[in-house]
Short mmCIF file of C-alpha atoms in Angstrom, two decimals:
data_model
loop_
_atom_site.label_atom_id
_atom_site.label_comp_id
_atom_site.label_asym_id
_atom_site.label_seq_id
_atom_site.Cartn_x
_atom_site.Cartn_y
_atom_site.Cartn_z
CA MET H 290 172.84 72.33 289.47
CA LYS H 291 169.87 70.74 291.12
CA LYS H 292 170.14 67.09 292.04
CA ILE H 293 167.59 64.32 291.59
CA VAL H 294 168.43 61.34 293.77
CA VAL H 295 166.95 57.92 293.04
CA CYS H 296 167.27 55.84 296.18
CA GLY H 297 165.97 52.66 297.78
CA ARG H 298 166.76 48.99 297.99
CA ASN H 299 169.27 47.60 295.54
CA ASP H 300 166.68 45.14 294.15
CA GLY H 301 164.13 47.84 293.36
CA GLY H 302 165.12 48.76 289.81
CA LYS H 303 166.82 52.07 290.63
CA SER H 304 169.14 52.05 287.61
CA THR H 305 166.19 51.37 285.29
CA ILE H 306 164.30 54.33 286.79
CA LEU H 307 167.46 56.43 286.39
CA GLY H 308 167.70 55.54 282.70
CA GLU H 309 164.03 56.31 282.07
CA LEU H 310 164.29 59.66 283.85
CA TYR H 311 167.41 60.51 281.83
CA LYS H 312 165.60 59.91 278.54
CA GLY H 313 162.49 61.72 279.74
CA LEU H 314 164.40 64.79 280.90
CA LYS H 315 166.28 64.90 277.60
CA ASN H 316 162.95 64.94 275.78
CA ARG H 317 161.86 67.86 277.99
CA ASN H 318 164.93 69.94 276.97
CA PHE H 319 167.06 69.20 280.01
CA GLN H 320 170.60 67.86 279.77
CA PRO H 321 171.11 65.55 282.74
CA LEU H 322 174.41 64.32 284.08
CA ALA H 323 173.92 60.75 285.30
CA VAL H 324 175.93 59.52 288.27
CA GLY H 325 175.89 55.75 288.39
CA SER H 326 176.81 53.14 290.94
CA GLY H 327 180.39 52.06 291.40
CA VAL H 328 179.06 48.61 292.22
CA GLN H 329 178.70 47.98 288.49
CA ASP H 330 180.45 49.26 285.36
CA GLU H 331 179.06 51.63 282.74
CA LYS H 332 177.50 49.01 280.46
CA PRO H 333 174.11 48.65 282.21
CA TYR H 334 173.65 52.42 282.10
CA LEU H 335 174.66 52.66 278.45
CA HIS H 336 172.11 49.96 277.64
CA LYS H 337 169.48 52.19 279.25
CA GLY H 338 170.15 54.92 276.71
CA ILE H 339 172.41 57.23 278.72
CA ASP H 340 174.91 59.16 276.59
CA PRO H 341 178.44 58.18 277.69
CA ASN H 342 179.44 61.86 277.57
CA TYR H 343 177.00 62.48 280.42
CA LEU H 344 177.68 59.40 282.51
CA THR H 345 180.09 59.11 285.39
CA ILE H 346 180.50 56.31 287.89
CA ALA H 347 180.94 57.05 291.58
CA VAL H 348 182.63 54.44 293.73
CA PRO H 349 181.34 54.58 297.32
CA GLU H 350 183.45 53.69 300.30
CA PRO H 351 182.48 50.37 301.94
CA GLY H 352 179.22 50.77 303.83
CA ARG H 353 178.75 54.37 302.72
CA ASP H 354 176.73 56.14 300.09
CA ILE H 355 178.18 58.36 297.36
CA ALA H 356 176.77 61.49 298.99
CA SER H 357 179.97 62.25 300.89
CA ASP H 358 181.95 62.50 297.65
CA ILE H 359 179.32 63.60 295.16
CA ASP H 360 180.37 67.23 294.66
CA ARG H 361 183.86 66.17 293.59
CA VAL H 362 182.43 63.53 291.25
CA ILE H 363 180.10 66.05 289.60
CA ARG H 364 182.80 68.71 289.33
CA ASN H 365 185.21 66.27 287.69
CA ALA H 366 182.58 65.12 285.19
CA VAL H 367 181.67 68.69 284.19
CA ASN H 368 185.35 69.63 283.89
CA GLN H 369 185.91 66.68 281.55
CA ILE H 370 183.08 67.89 279.30
CA LYS H 371 184.53 71.42 279.31
CA GLU H 372 188.02 70.12 278.52
CA LYS H 373 186.72 68.00 275.65
CA ASN H 374 184.80 70.98 274.27
CA LYS H 375 187.98 73.07 274.46
CA LEU H 376 189.91 70.44 272.51
CA ILE H 377 187.18 70.33 269.87
CA GLU H 378 187.22 74.12 269.48
CA ASN H 379 191.02 74.10 269.23
CA ALA H 380 190.85 71.38 266.58
CA LYS H 381 188.35 73.41 264.56
CA ARG H 382 190.53 76.53 264.70
CA ALA H 383 193.63 74.55 263.77
CA LEU H 384 191.84 73.04 260.78
CA GLU H 385 190.64 76.48 259.69
CA GLU H 386 194.23 77.76 259.77
CA LEU H 387 195.43 74.70 257.87
CA ASN H 388 192.75 75.21 255.23
CA LYS H 389 193.91 78.80 254.73
CA VAL H 390 197.38 77.51 253.92
CA ARG H 391 196.00 74.76 251.69
CA SER H 392 193.90 77.34 249.85
CA VAL H 393 196.96 79.45 249.09
CA LEU H 394 198.76 76.33 247.86
CA GLU H 395 195.65 75.30 245.90
CA LEU H 396 195.50 71.96 247.70
CA GLY H 397 191.80 72.11 248.47
CA HIS H 398 190.00 72.18 251.80
CA LEU H 399 189.84 69.48 254.45
CA SER H 400 186.37 68.81 255.84
CA GLN H 401 185.47 69.35 259.50
CA LYS H 402 182.86 66.59 259.41
CA ASP H 403 185.10 64.23 261.40
CA ILE H 404 185.42 66.71 264.25
CA PRO H 405 182.60 66.12 266.77
CA LYS H 406 180.31 68.89 267.93
CA THR H 407 180.83 70.42 271.33
CA ALA H 408 178.60 69.01 274.07
CA ALA H 409 176.07 71.06 276.01
CA LEU H 410 176.92 71.42 279.68
CA PRO H 411 174.57 69.53 282.01
CA ASP H 412 171.92 71.53 283.85
CA VAL H 413 170.63 68.87 286.25
CA VAL H 414 172.19 65.86 287.98
CA LEU H 415 170.59 62.41 288.19
CA ILE H 416 172.11 60.27 290.93
CA GLU H 417 171.56 56.63 291.75
CA ALA H 418 172.14 56.38 295.48
CA VAL H 419 174.29 53.34 296.03
CA GLY H 420 176.26 51.64 298.74
CA ILE H 421 173.24 51.64 301.04
CA ASN H 422 172.85 48.35 302.86
CA ASP H 423 169.93 49.28 305.07
CA GLY H 424 167.33 50.07 302.42
CA TYR H 425 165.59 53.28 303.45
CA LYS H 426 167.63 54.71 306.32
CA ALA H 427 170.38 56.80 304.68
CA GLU H 428 169.73 60.39 305.75
CA GLU H 429 172.52 61.77 303.54
CA CYS H 430 170.34 61.16 300.47
CA ARG H 431 167.79 63.73 301.67
CA LYS H 432 170.53 66.27 302.34
CA LEU H 433 171.90 65.69 298.86
CA ALA H 434 168.64 65.80 296.91
CA ASP H 435 166.59 68.68 295.59
CA VAL H 436 164.13 66.02 294.47
CA LEU H 437 164.20 62.67 296.26
CA VAL H 438 162.70 59.71 294.38
CA THR H 439 162.39 56.62 296.55
CA VAL H 440 161.89 53.29 294.78
CA ILE H 441 159.89 50.51 296.45
CA PRO H 442 159.59 47.03 294.90
CA ALA H 443 155.91 46.12 294.60
CA GLY H 444 156.53 42.85 296.43
CA LEU H 445 158.23 44.44 299.43
CA LYS H 446 156.90 43.09 302.71
CA GLY H 447 154.64 45.41 304.67
CA GLU H 448 156.72 44.91 307.82
CA ILE H 449 159.72 46.46 306.08
CA ILE H 450 157.69 49.46 304.90
CA MET H 451 156.37 50.00 308.43
CA GLU H 452 159.75 49.78 310.17
CA ALA H 453 160.65 52.78 312.29
CA GLY H 454 163.41 54.96 310.92
CA ASN H 455 162.64 54.54 307.21
CA PHE H 456 163.94 58.04 306.56
CA LEU H 457 163.97 57.75 302.78
CA LEU H 458 160.29 56.81 302.76
CA ASP H 459 159.30 59.49 305.26
CA GLU H 460 161.28 62.22 303.49
CA ALA H 461 160.73 61.21 299.85
CA ASP H 462 159.24 63.72 297.45
CA ILE H 463 158.01 60.95 295.15
CA LEU H 464 157.38 57.27 295.95
CA VAL H 465 157.75 54.97 292.95
CA VAL H 466 156.42 51.41 293.28
CA THR H 467 158.20 49.22 290.74
CA LYS H 468 156.31 46.22 289.45
CA VAL H 469 157.88 43.27 287.68
CA ASP H 470 155.93 40.77 285.61
CA GLU H 471 155.94 38.04 288.24
CA THR H 472 154.53 40.29 290.98
CA PRO H 473 150.83 39.39 291.46
CA ARG H 474 148.39 42.25 290.96
CA ASP H 475 146.92 41.87 294.44
CA VAL H 476 150.38 42.12 296.04
CA THR H 477 151.08 45.33 294.14
CA SER H 478 147.69 46.72 295.14
CA THR H 479 148.29 45.89 298.82
CA THR H 480 151.68 47.63 298.79
CA ILE H 481 150.25 50.76 297.18
CA LYS H 482 147.29 50.92 299.58
CA LEU H 483 149.61 50.58 302.58
CA LEU H 484 151.82 53.40 301.32
CA GLN H 485 148.76 55.56 300.65
CA ARG H 486 147.56 55.06 304.22
CA ILE H 487 150.93 56.08 305.63
CA TYR H 488 151.89 58.84 303.18
CA ARG H 489 148.63 60.53 302.30
CA THR H 490 150.10 63.70 300.76
CA LYS H 491 152.89 62.19 298.67
CA PRO H 492 152.73 61.21 294.99
CA ILE H 493 152.74 57.39 294.93
CA ILE H 494 153.19 56.10 291.40
CA PRO H 495 153.22 52.44 290.33
CA VAL H 496 155.40 51.84 287.28
CA VAL H 497 156.57 49.06 285.02
CA ALA H 498 159.80 50.86 284.22
CA THR H 499 161.10 48.28 281.76
CA LYS H 500 158.09 49.06 279.58
CA GLY H 501 157.96 52.77 280.36
CA VAL H 502 154.48 52.41 281.87
CA HIS H 503 153.54 55.47 283.97
CA MET H 504 157.09 56.85 283.86
CA ASN H 505 155.65 60.03 282.34
CA LEU H 506 153.82 60.59 285.64
CA VAL H 507 157.07 60.22 287.57
CA LEU H 508 158.77 62.61 285.16
CA ASP H 509 156.02 65.21 285.61
CA GLU H 510 156.46 65.11 289.38
CA VAL H 511 160.26 65.34 289.09
CA ILE H 512 160.05 68.41 286.84
CA LYS H 513 157.54 69.97 289.22
CA GLY H 514 160.02 69.37 292.02
CA LEU H 515 162.86 70.95 290.05
CA ALA H 516 160.78 74.06 289.49
CA GLU H 517 159.43 74.36 293.04
CA PRO H 518 161.16 71.75 295.21
CA MET H 519 159.92 73.06 298.54
CA ILE H 520 156.30 72.37 297.56
CA LEU H 521 156.97 68.65 297.60
CA PHE H 522 158.75 68.54 300.93
CA ASP H 523 156.54 66.88 303.52
CA PRO H 524 157.78 67.71 307.04
CA ILE H 525 157.63 64.79 309.43
CA LEU H 526 156.36 65.41 312.93
CA PRO H 527 158.54 63.94 315.70
CA ASP H 528 155.99 61.34 316.75
CA GLU H 529 154.74 60.41 313.28
CA THR H 530 156.86 57.28 312.95
CA THR H 531 155.11 55.87 316.00
CA LYS H 532 151.71 56.49 314.36
CA ARG H 533 152.50 55.19 310.89
CA VAL H 534 149.17 53.43 310.40
CA ASN H 535 145.94 54.60 311.97
#
């Protein structure tokens, strides 16, 4: 399965973006598996509309991201769905056999309405990159992601954006600038213009994720990346970080 990684600072609204992407992908006939942060429990993700059957929480080691353990986490989550589906199918067959006996004894049939339907297996993984303490410098996220979505708070200081070694900005497929109500419009505009000067070929999308504003644009870019991920990859020349702003 291809992996969409939502990364960035922990105050950038990553889990909100994750929830919006989950709902958007569902509406586009994907079935995502969401991998949430072990820093918090499942409740915030459930409140964002993620089906608990397709939610798993990864607990990162101190100071590390979940990337080192992600394959095991995904495999376990998929196996749980398969096992639950197997139990459901077994329950249906058992009830069918019981109803045959009840029919012979003229006891009437028992309904299968209380037996849940089997769940579709996920076809894409949505991961919130967590456990990162240095903002935009975790290279393992790029190695993990087929589509890398980097989240930048609209009020982030320009000096932080321009720091050398911001690997997750340099290597992002999509840059999402998250705006909250208290962020002044001119601050948001300044942040976007700075990013546009540095990353001229990348999609840079401002969103108000809590209201779903412009999330459809992010979703379009993500789906484009799933179909043809190499198109979005923007190779970084060795000396580019020293020439970040002309």
